[in-house]
Coordinates of C-alpha atoms and ligand atoms in Angstrom, one line a residue:
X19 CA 140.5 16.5 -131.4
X20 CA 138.1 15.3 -133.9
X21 CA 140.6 12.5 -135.0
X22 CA 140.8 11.3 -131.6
X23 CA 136.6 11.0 -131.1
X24 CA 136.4 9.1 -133.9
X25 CA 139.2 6.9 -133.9
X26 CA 138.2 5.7 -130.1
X27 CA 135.4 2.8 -129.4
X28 CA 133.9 4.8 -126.5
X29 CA 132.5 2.7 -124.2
X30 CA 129.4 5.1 -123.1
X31 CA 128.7 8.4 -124.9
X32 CA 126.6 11.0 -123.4
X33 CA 125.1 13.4 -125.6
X34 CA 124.5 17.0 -123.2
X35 CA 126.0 18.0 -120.6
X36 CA 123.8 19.2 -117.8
X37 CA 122.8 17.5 -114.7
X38 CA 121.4 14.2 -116.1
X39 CA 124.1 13.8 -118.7
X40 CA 126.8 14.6 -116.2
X41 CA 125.3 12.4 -113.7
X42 CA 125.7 9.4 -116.1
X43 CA 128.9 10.2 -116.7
X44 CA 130.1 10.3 -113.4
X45 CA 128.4 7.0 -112.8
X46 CA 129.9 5.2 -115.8
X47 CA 133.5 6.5 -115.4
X48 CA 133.3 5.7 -111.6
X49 CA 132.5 2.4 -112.9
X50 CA 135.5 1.9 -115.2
X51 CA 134.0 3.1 -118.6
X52 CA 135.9 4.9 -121.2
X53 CA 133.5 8.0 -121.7
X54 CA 132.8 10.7 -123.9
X55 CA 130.6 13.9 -123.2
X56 CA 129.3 15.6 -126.3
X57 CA 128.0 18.9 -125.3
X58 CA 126.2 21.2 -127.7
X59 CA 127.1 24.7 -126.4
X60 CA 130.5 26.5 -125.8
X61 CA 131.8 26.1 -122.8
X62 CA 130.9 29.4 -120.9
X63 CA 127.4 28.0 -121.4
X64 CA 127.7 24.2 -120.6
X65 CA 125.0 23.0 -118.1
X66 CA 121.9 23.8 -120.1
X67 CA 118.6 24.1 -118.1
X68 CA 120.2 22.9 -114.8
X69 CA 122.4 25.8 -114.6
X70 CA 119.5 28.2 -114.3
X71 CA 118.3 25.9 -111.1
X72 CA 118.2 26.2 -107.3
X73 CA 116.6 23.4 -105.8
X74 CA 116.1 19.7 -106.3
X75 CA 113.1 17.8 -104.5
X76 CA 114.5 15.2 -102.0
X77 CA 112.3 12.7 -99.5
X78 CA 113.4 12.1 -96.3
X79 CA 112.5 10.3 -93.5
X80 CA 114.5 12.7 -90.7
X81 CA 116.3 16.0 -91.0
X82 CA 118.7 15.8 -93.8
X83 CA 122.0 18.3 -94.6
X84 CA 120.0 21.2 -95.0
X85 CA 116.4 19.9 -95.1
X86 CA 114.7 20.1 -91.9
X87 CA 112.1 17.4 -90.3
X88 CA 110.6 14.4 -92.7
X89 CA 109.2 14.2 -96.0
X90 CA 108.3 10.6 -96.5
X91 CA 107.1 8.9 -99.6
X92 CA 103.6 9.4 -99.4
X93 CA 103.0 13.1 -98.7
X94 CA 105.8 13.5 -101.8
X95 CA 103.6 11.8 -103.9
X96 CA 100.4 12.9 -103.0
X97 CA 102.1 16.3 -103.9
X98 CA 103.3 15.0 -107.2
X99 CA 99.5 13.7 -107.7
X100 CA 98.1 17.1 -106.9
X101 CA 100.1 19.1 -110.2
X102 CA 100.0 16.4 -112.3
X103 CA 96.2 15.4 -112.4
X104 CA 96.6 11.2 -111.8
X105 CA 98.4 11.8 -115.5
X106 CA 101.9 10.0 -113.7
X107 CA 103.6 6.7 -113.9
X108 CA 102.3 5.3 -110.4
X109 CA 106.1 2.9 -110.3
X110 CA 108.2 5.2 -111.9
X111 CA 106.9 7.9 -110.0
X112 CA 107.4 5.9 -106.3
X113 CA 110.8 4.8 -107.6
X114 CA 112.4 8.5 -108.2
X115 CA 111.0 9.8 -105.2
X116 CA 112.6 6.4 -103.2
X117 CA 115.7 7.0 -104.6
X118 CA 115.8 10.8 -104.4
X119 CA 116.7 10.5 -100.5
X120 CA 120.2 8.5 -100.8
X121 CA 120.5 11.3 -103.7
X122 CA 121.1 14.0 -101.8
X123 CA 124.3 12.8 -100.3
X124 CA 125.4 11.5 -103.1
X125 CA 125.7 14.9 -104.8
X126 CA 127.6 16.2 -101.9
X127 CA 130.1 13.8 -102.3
X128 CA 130.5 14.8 -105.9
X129 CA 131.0 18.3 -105.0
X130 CA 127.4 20.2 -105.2
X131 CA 127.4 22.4 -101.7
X132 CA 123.9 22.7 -100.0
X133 CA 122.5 26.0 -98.4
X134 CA 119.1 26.4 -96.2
X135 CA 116.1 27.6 -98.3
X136 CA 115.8 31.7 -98.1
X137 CA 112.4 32.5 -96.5
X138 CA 109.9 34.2 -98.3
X139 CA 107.2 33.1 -100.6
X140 CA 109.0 29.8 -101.5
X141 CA 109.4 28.6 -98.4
X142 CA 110.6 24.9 -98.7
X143 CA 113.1 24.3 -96.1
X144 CA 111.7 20.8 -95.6
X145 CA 111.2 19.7 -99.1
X146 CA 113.4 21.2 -101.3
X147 CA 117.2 21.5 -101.4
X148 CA 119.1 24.4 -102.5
X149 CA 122.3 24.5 -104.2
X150 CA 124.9 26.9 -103.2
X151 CA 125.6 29.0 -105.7
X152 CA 123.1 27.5 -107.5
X153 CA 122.6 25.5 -110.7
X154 CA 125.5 26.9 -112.5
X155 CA 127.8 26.0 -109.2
X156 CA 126.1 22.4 -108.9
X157 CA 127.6 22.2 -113.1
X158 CA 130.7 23.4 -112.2
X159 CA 131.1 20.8 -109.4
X160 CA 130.1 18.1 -112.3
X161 CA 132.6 19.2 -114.7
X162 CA 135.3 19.3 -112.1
X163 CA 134.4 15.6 -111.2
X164 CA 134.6 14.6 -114.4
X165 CA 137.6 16.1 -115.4
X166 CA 139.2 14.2 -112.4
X167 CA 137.6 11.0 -113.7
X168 CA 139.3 10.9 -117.0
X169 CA 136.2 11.9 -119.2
X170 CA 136.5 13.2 -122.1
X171 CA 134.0 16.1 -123.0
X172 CA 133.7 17.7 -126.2
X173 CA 132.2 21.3 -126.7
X174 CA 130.0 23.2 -129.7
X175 CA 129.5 19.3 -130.5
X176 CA 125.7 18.8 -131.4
X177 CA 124.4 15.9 -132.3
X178 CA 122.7 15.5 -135.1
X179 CA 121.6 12.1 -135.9
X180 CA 121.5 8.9 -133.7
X181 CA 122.4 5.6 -136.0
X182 CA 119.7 2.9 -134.9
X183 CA 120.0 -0.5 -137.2
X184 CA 118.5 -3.6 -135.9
X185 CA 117.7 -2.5 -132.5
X186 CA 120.7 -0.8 -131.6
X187 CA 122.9 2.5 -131.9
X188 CA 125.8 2.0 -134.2
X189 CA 126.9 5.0 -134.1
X190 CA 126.4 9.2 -133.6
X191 CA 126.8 12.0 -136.4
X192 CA 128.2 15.2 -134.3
X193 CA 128.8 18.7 -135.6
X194 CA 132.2 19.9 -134.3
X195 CA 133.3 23.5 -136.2
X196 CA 131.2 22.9 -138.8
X197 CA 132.5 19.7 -139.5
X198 CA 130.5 16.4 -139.3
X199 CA 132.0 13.0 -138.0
X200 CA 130.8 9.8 -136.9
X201 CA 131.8 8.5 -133.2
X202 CA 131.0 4.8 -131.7
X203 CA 129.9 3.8 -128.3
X204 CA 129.0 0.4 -127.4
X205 CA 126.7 1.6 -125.2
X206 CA 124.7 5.5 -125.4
X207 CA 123.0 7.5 -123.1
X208 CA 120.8 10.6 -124.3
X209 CA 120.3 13.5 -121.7
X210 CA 119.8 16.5 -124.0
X211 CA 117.3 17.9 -122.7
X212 CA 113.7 19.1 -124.4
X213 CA 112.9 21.3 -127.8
X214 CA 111.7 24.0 -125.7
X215 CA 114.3 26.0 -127.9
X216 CA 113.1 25.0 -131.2
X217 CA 110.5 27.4 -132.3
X218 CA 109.5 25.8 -135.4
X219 CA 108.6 22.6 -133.6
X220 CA 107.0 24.8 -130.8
X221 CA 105.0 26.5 -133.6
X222 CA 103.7 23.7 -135.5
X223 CA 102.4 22.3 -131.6
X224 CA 100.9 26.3 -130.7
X225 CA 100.2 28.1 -133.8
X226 CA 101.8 31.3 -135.0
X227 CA 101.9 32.3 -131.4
X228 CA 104.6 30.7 -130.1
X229 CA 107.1 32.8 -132.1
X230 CA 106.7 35.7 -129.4
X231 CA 107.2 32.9 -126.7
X232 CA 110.2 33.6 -124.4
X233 CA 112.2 31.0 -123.4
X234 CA 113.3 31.2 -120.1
X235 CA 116.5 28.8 -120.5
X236 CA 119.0 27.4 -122.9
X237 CA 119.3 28.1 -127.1
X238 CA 120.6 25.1 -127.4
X239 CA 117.8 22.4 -126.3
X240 CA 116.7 22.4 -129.7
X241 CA 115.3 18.3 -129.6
X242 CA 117.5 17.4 -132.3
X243 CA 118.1 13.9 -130.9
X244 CA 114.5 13.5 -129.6
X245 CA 113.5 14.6 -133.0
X246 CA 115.4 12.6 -135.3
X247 CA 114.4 9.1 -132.3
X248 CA 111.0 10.1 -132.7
X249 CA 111.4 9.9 -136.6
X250 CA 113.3 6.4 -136.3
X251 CA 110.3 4.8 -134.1
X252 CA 111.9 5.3 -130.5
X253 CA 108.4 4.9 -127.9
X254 CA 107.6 8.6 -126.8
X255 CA 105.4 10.2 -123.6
X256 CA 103.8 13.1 -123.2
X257 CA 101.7 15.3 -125.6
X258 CA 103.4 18.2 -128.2
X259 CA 101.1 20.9 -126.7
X260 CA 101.9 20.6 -123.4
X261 CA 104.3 22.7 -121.6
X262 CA 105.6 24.4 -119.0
X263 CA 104.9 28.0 -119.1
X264 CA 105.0 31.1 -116.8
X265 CA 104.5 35.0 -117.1
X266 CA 108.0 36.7 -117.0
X267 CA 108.9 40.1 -117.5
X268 CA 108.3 40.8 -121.0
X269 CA 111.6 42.9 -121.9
X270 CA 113.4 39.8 -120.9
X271 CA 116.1 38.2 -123.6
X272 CA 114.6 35.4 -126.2
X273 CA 117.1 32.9 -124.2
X274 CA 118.0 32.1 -121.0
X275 CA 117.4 35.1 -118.9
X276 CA 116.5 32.4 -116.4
X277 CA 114.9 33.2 -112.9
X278 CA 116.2 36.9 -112.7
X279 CA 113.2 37.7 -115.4
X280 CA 110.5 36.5 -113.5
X281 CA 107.4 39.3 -112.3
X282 CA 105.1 38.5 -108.9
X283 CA 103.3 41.7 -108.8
X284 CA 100.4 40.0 -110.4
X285 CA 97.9 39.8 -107.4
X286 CA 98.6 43.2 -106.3
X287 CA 97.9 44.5 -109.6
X288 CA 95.1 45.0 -112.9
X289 CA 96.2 42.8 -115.9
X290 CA 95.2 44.0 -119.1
X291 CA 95.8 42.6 -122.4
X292 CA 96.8 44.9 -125.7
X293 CA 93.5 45.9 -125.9
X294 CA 93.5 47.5 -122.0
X295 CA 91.1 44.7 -121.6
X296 CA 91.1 42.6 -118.4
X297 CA 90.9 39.2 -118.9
X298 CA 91.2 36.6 -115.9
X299 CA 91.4 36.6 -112.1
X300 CA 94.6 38.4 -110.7
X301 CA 93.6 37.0 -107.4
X302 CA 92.4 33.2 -107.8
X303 CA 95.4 32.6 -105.6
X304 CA 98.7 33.4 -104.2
X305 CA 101.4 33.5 -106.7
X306 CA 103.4 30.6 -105.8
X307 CA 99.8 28.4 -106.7
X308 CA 99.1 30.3 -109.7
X309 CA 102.2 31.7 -111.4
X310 CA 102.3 28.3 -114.3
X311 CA 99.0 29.4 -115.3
X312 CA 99.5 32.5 -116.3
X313 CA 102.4 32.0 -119.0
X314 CA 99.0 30.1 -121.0
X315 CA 97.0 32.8 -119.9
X316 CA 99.2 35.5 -121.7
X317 CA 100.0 33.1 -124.5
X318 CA 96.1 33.5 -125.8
X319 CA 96.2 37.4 -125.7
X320 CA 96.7 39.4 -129.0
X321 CA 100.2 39.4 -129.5
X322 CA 100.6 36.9 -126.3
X323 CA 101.4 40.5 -124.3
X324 CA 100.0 41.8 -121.1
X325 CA 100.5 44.5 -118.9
X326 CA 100.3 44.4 -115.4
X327 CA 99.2 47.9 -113.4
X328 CA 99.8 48.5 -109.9
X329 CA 99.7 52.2 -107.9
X330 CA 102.3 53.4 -105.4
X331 CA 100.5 51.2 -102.2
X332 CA 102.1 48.2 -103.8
X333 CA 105.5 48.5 -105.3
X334 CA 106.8 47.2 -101.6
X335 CA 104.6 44.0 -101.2
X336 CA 106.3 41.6 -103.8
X337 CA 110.3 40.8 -104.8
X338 CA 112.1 43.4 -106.8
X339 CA 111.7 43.0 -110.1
X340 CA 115.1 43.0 -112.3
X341 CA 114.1 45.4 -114.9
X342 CA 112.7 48.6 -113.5
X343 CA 108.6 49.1 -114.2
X344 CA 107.5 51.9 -116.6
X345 CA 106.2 55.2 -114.6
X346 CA 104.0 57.3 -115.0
X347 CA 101.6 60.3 -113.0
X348 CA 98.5 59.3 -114.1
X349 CA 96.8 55.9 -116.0
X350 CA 96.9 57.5 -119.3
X351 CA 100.4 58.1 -119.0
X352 CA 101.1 55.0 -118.1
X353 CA 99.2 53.6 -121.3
X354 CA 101.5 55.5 -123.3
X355 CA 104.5 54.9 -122.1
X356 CA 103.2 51.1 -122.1
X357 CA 102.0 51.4 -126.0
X358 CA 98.9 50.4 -125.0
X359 CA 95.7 53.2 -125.5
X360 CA 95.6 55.6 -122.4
X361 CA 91.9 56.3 -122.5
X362 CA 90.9 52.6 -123.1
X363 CA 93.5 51.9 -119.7
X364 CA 91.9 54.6 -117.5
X365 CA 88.1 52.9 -118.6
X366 CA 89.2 49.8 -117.7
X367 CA 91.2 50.7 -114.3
X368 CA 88.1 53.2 -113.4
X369 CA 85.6 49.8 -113.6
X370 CA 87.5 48.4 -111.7
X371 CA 87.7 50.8 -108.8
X372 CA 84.0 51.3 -108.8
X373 CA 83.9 47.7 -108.0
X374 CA 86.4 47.7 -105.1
X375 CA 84.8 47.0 -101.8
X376 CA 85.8 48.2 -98.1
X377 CA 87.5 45.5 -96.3
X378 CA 90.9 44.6 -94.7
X379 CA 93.4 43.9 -97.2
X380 CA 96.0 41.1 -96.0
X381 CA 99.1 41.1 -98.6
X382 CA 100.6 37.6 -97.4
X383 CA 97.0 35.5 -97.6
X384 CA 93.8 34.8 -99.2
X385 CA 92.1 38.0 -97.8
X386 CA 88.8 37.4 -99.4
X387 CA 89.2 41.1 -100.4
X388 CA 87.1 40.8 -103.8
X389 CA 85.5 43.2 -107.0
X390 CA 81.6 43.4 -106.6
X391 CA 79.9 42.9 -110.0
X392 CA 83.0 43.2 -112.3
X393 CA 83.8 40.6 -114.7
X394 CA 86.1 38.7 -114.4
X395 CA 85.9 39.2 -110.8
X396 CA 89.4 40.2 -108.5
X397 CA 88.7 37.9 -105.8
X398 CA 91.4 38.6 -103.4
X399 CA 93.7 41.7 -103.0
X400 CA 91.2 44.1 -104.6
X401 CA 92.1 47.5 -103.7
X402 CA 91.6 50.4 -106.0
X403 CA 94.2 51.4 -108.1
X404 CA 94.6 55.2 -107.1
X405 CA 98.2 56.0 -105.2
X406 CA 100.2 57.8 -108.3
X407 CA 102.8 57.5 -109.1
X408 CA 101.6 54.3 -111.5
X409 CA 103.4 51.6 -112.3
X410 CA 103.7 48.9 -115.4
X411 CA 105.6 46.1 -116.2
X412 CA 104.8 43.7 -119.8
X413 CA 104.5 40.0 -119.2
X414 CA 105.3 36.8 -121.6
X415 CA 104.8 34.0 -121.7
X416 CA 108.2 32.2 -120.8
X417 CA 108.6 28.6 -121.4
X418 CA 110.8 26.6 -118.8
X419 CA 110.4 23.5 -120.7
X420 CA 108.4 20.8 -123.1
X421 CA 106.5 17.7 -121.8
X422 CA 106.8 15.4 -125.2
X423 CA 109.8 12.9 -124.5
X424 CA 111.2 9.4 -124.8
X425 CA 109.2 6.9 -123.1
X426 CA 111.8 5.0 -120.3
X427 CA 111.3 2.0 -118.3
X428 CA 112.7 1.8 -114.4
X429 CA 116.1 1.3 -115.9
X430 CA 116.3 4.6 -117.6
X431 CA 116.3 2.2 -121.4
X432 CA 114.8 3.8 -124.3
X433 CA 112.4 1.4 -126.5
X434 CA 110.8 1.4 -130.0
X435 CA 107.8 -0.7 -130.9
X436 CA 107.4 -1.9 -127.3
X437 CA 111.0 -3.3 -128.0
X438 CA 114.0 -2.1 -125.6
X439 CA 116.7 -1.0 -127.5
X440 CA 119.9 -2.6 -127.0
X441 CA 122.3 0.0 -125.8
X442 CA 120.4 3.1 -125.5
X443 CA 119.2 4.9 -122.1
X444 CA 118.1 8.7 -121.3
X445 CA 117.7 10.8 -118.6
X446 CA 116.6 14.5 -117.0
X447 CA 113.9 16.5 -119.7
X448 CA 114.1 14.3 -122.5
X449 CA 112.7 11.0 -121.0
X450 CA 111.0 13.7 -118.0
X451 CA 107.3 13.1 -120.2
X452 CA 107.8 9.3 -118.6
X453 CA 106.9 10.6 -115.2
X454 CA 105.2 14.0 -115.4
X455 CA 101.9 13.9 -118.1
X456 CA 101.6 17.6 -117.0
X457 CA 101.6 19.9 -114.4
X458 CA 105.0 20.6 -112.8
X459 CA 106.2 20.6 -108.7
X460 CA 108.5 22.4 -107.7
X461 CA 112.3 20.9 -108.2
X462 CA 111.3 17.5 -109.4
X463 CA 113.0 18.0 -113.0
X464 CA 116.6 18.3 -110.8
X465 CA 115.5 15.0 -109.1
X466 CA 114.2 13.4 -112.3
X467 CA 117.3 14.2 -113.6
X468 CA 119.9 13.0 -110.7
X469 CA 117.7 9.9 -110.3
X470 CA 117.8 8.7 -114.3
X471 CA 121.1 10.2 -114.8
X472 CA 122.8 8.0 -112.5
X473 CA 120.9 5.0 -113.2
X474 CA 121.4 5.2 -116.9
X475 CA 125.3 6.0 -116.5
X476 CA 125.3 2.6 -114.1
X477 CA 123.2 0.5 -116.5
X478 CA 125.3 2.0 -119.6
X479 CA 128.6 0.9 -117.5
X480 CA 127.3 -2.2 -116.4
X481 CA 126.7 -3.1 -120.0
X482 CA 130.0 -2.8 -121.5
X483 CA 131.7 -4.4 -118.4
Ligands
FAD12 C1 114.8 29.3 -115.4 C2 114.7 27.8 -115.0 C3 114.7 27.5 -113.6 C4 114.6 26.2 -113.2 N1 114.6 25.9 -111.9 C5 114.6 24.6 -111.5 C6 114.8 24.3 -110.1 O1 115.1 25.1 -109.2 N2 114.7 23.0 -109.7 C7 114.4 22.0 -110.7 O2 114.3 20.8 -110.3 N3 114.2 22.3 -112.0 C8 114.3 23.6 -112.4 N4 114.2 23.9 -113.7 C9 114.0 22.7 -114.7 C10 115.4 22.1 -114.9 O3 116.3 23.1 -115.4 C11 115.4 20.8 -115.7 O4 114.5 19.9 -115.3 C12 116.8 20.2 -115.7 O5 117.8 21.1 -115.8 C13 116.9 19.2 -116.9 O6 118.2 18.7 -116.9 P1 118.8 18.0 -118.2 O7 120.2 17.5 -117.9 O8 117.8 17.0 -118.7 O9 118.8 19.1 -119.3 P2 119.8 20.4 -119.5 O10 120.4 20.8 -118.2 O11 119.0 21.4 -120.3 O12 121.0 19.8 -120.4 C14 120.8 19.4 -121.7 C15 122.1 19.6 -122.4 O13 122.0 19.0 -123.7 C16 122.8 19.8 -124.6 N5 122.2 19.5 -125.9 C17 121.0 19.7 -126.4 N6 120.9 19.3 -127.7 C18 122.1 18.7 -128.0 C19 122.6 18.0 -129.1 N7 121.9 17.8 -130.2 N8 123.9 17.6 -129.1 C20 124.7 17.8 -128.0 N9 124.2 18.4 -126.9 C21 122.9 18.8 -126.9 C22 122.5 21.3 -124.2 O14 123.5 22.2 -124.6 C23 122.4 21.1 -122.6 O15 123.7 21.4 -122.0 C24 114.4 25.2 -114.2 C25 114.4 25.5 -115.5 C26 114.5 26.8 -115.9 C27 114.6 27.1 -117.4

């Protein structure tokens, strides 16, 4: 296999195989290119990030497939706007969410099935898209397409360094069984995702802390190839502290326990750090609003653990959690079991009962239902804490995925100095930083992704014709 890698002149090599990288290749090969996948993992966990997805983010002017009314340009970027903080590329921004629409059925022809959004508290039947079987069945549908296109994709092969001499990629060094060779493209497209997985780099961006991090998706977006562009001059975006982070379950795996992991009991409950010590508003917001804060929230605790606490009253009002909570009879109990101090726990869950109020408590909006004279102040969903049996579940923080990235132009092409390099484009998290400064909506790294993904593997194609 090796022997046949690097005896070939690919025309386009993509390096990572999720949905931007397999994008491009379908693209290129559709095209007429001669191209060869190089994917990091082994092949019962190809697909990276996107197989841990459900949606992507799609305007359209009328109902669509499974989207229902309009979504139009404007009100998608305004949204976009909202998360981000004005920290976007106004163009580049406009251009994705354009192009998203005549995405949508693009991907159906290429296999990915669509299914109407499940109701509930992410409602997004008219902006968001969901994926049948989701992320891992919108892969699948990839691989088989490229299969039937004559690609050639290699697995366990990660790239280690990217040869750039006078402006252009000569050629890749790829790890295949422990051994290293050197392929050649004339023309290269990097889609392997962010470093998210890397927790030295994370560490020398977040301190110490970000050791105890989870990370919510794949081991092996590791940002070897951003890394070692970065090092040769390639142009980057986006700023090494920022990511994004949410509070999961904290008995969840180091890797890719994906969505399953994730907790919403927060506003129903008392969050206390190690110390039994609240520490921020459980009920600024409803979740969906306020879930990405609170992976930074737990990430500045001792130990970057929390614990939330609900009673009896609200084990029904949110979505089963995977993992079971920890039960108990009583708060101290429940601080044992928790490893956290039992006395310290009852203190703090006694305070805040004293400052509970009379009022109407509304589980599925801003009920107004706040503490009196506690600090921090609950400000909605404050009801004592009193039903036994008691409930706990730990929370991480869980990263989804890292902001710092290869700065792109419209046509996906990577540059260094200012320069555009000659044969090089990327696509989906690694060039993602281009678009999104910070903040993060909902399904936009699947359209980021589609969008650059197929407009790399078309400019890659069109550049070797
Ligand atoms: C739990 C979770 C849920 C999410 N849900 C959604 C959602 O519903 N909608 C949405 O829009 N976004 C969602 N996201 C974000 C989304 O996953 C990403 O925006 C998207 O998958 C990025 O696609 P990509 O192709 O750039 O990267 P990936 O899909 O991560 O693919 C990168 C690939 O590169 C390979 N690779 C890495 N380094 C190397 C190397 N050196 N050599 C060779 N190969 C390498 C990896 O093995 C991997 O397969 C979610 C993320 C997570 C973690």
């Amino acid at each position: 296999m090796n022997g046949t890698l690097e005896s070939t002149l690919w025309d386009v090599i993509v390096v990572g195989g999720g949905n931007a990288g397999l994008c491009a290749a379908i693209e290129a090969a559709e095209a007429g290119a001669r191209v060869l996948v190089l994917e990091g993992a082994p092949e019962p966990y190809r697909g990276g990030n996107s197989r841990h997805t459900r949606n992507f983010r799609c305007k359209h002017e009328a109902p669509l497939s499974v989207l229902t009314g309009a979504y139009q340009e404007d009100e998608y970027f305004d949204d976009l706007i909202r998360v981000t903080g004005g920290k976007t590329d106004e163009a580049l921004a406009r251009m994705t969410i354009r192009t998203s629409e005549e995405c949508l059925p693009w991907m159906e022809r290429h296999g990915v099935a669509f299914q109407p959004s499940l109701s509930g508290t992410l409602s997004l039947s008219r902006t968001n898209a969901f994926f049948l079987g989701g992320g891992k069945a919108l892969v699948n549908a990839y691989y088989n397409t490229v299969e039937d296109l004559g690609v050639t994709v290699a697995y366990e092969a990660e790239v280690t360094h990217v040869a750039v001499e006078d402006g252009r990629v000569q050629g890749l060094d790829v790890t295949i069984g422990g051994q290293t060779a050197r392929v050649e493209a004339r023309a290269l497209v990097l889609a392997s995702g962010g470093f998210q997985a890397n927790l030295d780099w994370l560490a020398s961006a977040w301190g110490e802390a970000a050791r105890n991090f989870l990370i919510r998706g794949t081991p092996y977006n590791r940002g070897a190839v951003l890394r070692d562009m970065l090092d040769q001059g390639a142009d980057s975006v986006g700023d090494p502290t920022q990511c994004h982070a949410v509070a999961i379950d904290g008995r969840a795996p180091k890797f890719d326990g994906g969505i399953a992991t994730r907790l919403d009991c927060v506003p129903f409950s008392v969050v206390v750090n190690r110390n039994g010590e609240r520490f921020y508003d459980e009920g600024e917001d409803v979740w969906p609003k306020r879930y990405a804060i609170w992976g930074r929230l737990v990430a500045a605790q001792p130990e970057q653990v929390a614990y939330a606490i609900i009673d009896a009253s609200s084990l029904e009002l949110f979505m089963p959690s995977l993992y079971p909570p920890e039960r108990a009879d009583t708060i101290e109990g429940l601080g044992q079991r928790l490893g956290i101090s039992g006395p310290k726990l009852r203190e703090t869950v006694d305070a805040f009962n004293t400052a509970c109020r009379e009022g109407a408590f509304t589980p599925t909006e801003l009920d107004g239902l706040a503490t009196e004279g506690l600090d921090p102040p609950k400000t909605n969903w404050a009801r004592p804490i009193v039903e036994p049996p008691f409930y706990g579940y730990t929370l991480r923080p869980g990263v989804t995925f890292t902001y710092l990235g290869l700065k792109v132009d419209e046509t996906a092409r990577v540059s260094a100095g200012g320069a555009r390099l000659g044969n090089v484009w990327a696509a989906g998290e690694i060039m993602a930083g281009s678009i999104l400064g910070q903040g993060y909506l909902a399904g936009f790294g699947m359209t980021i992704g589609t969008v650059f993904g197929r407009i790399a593997g078309q400019e890659a194609a069109a550049h070797v014709a």
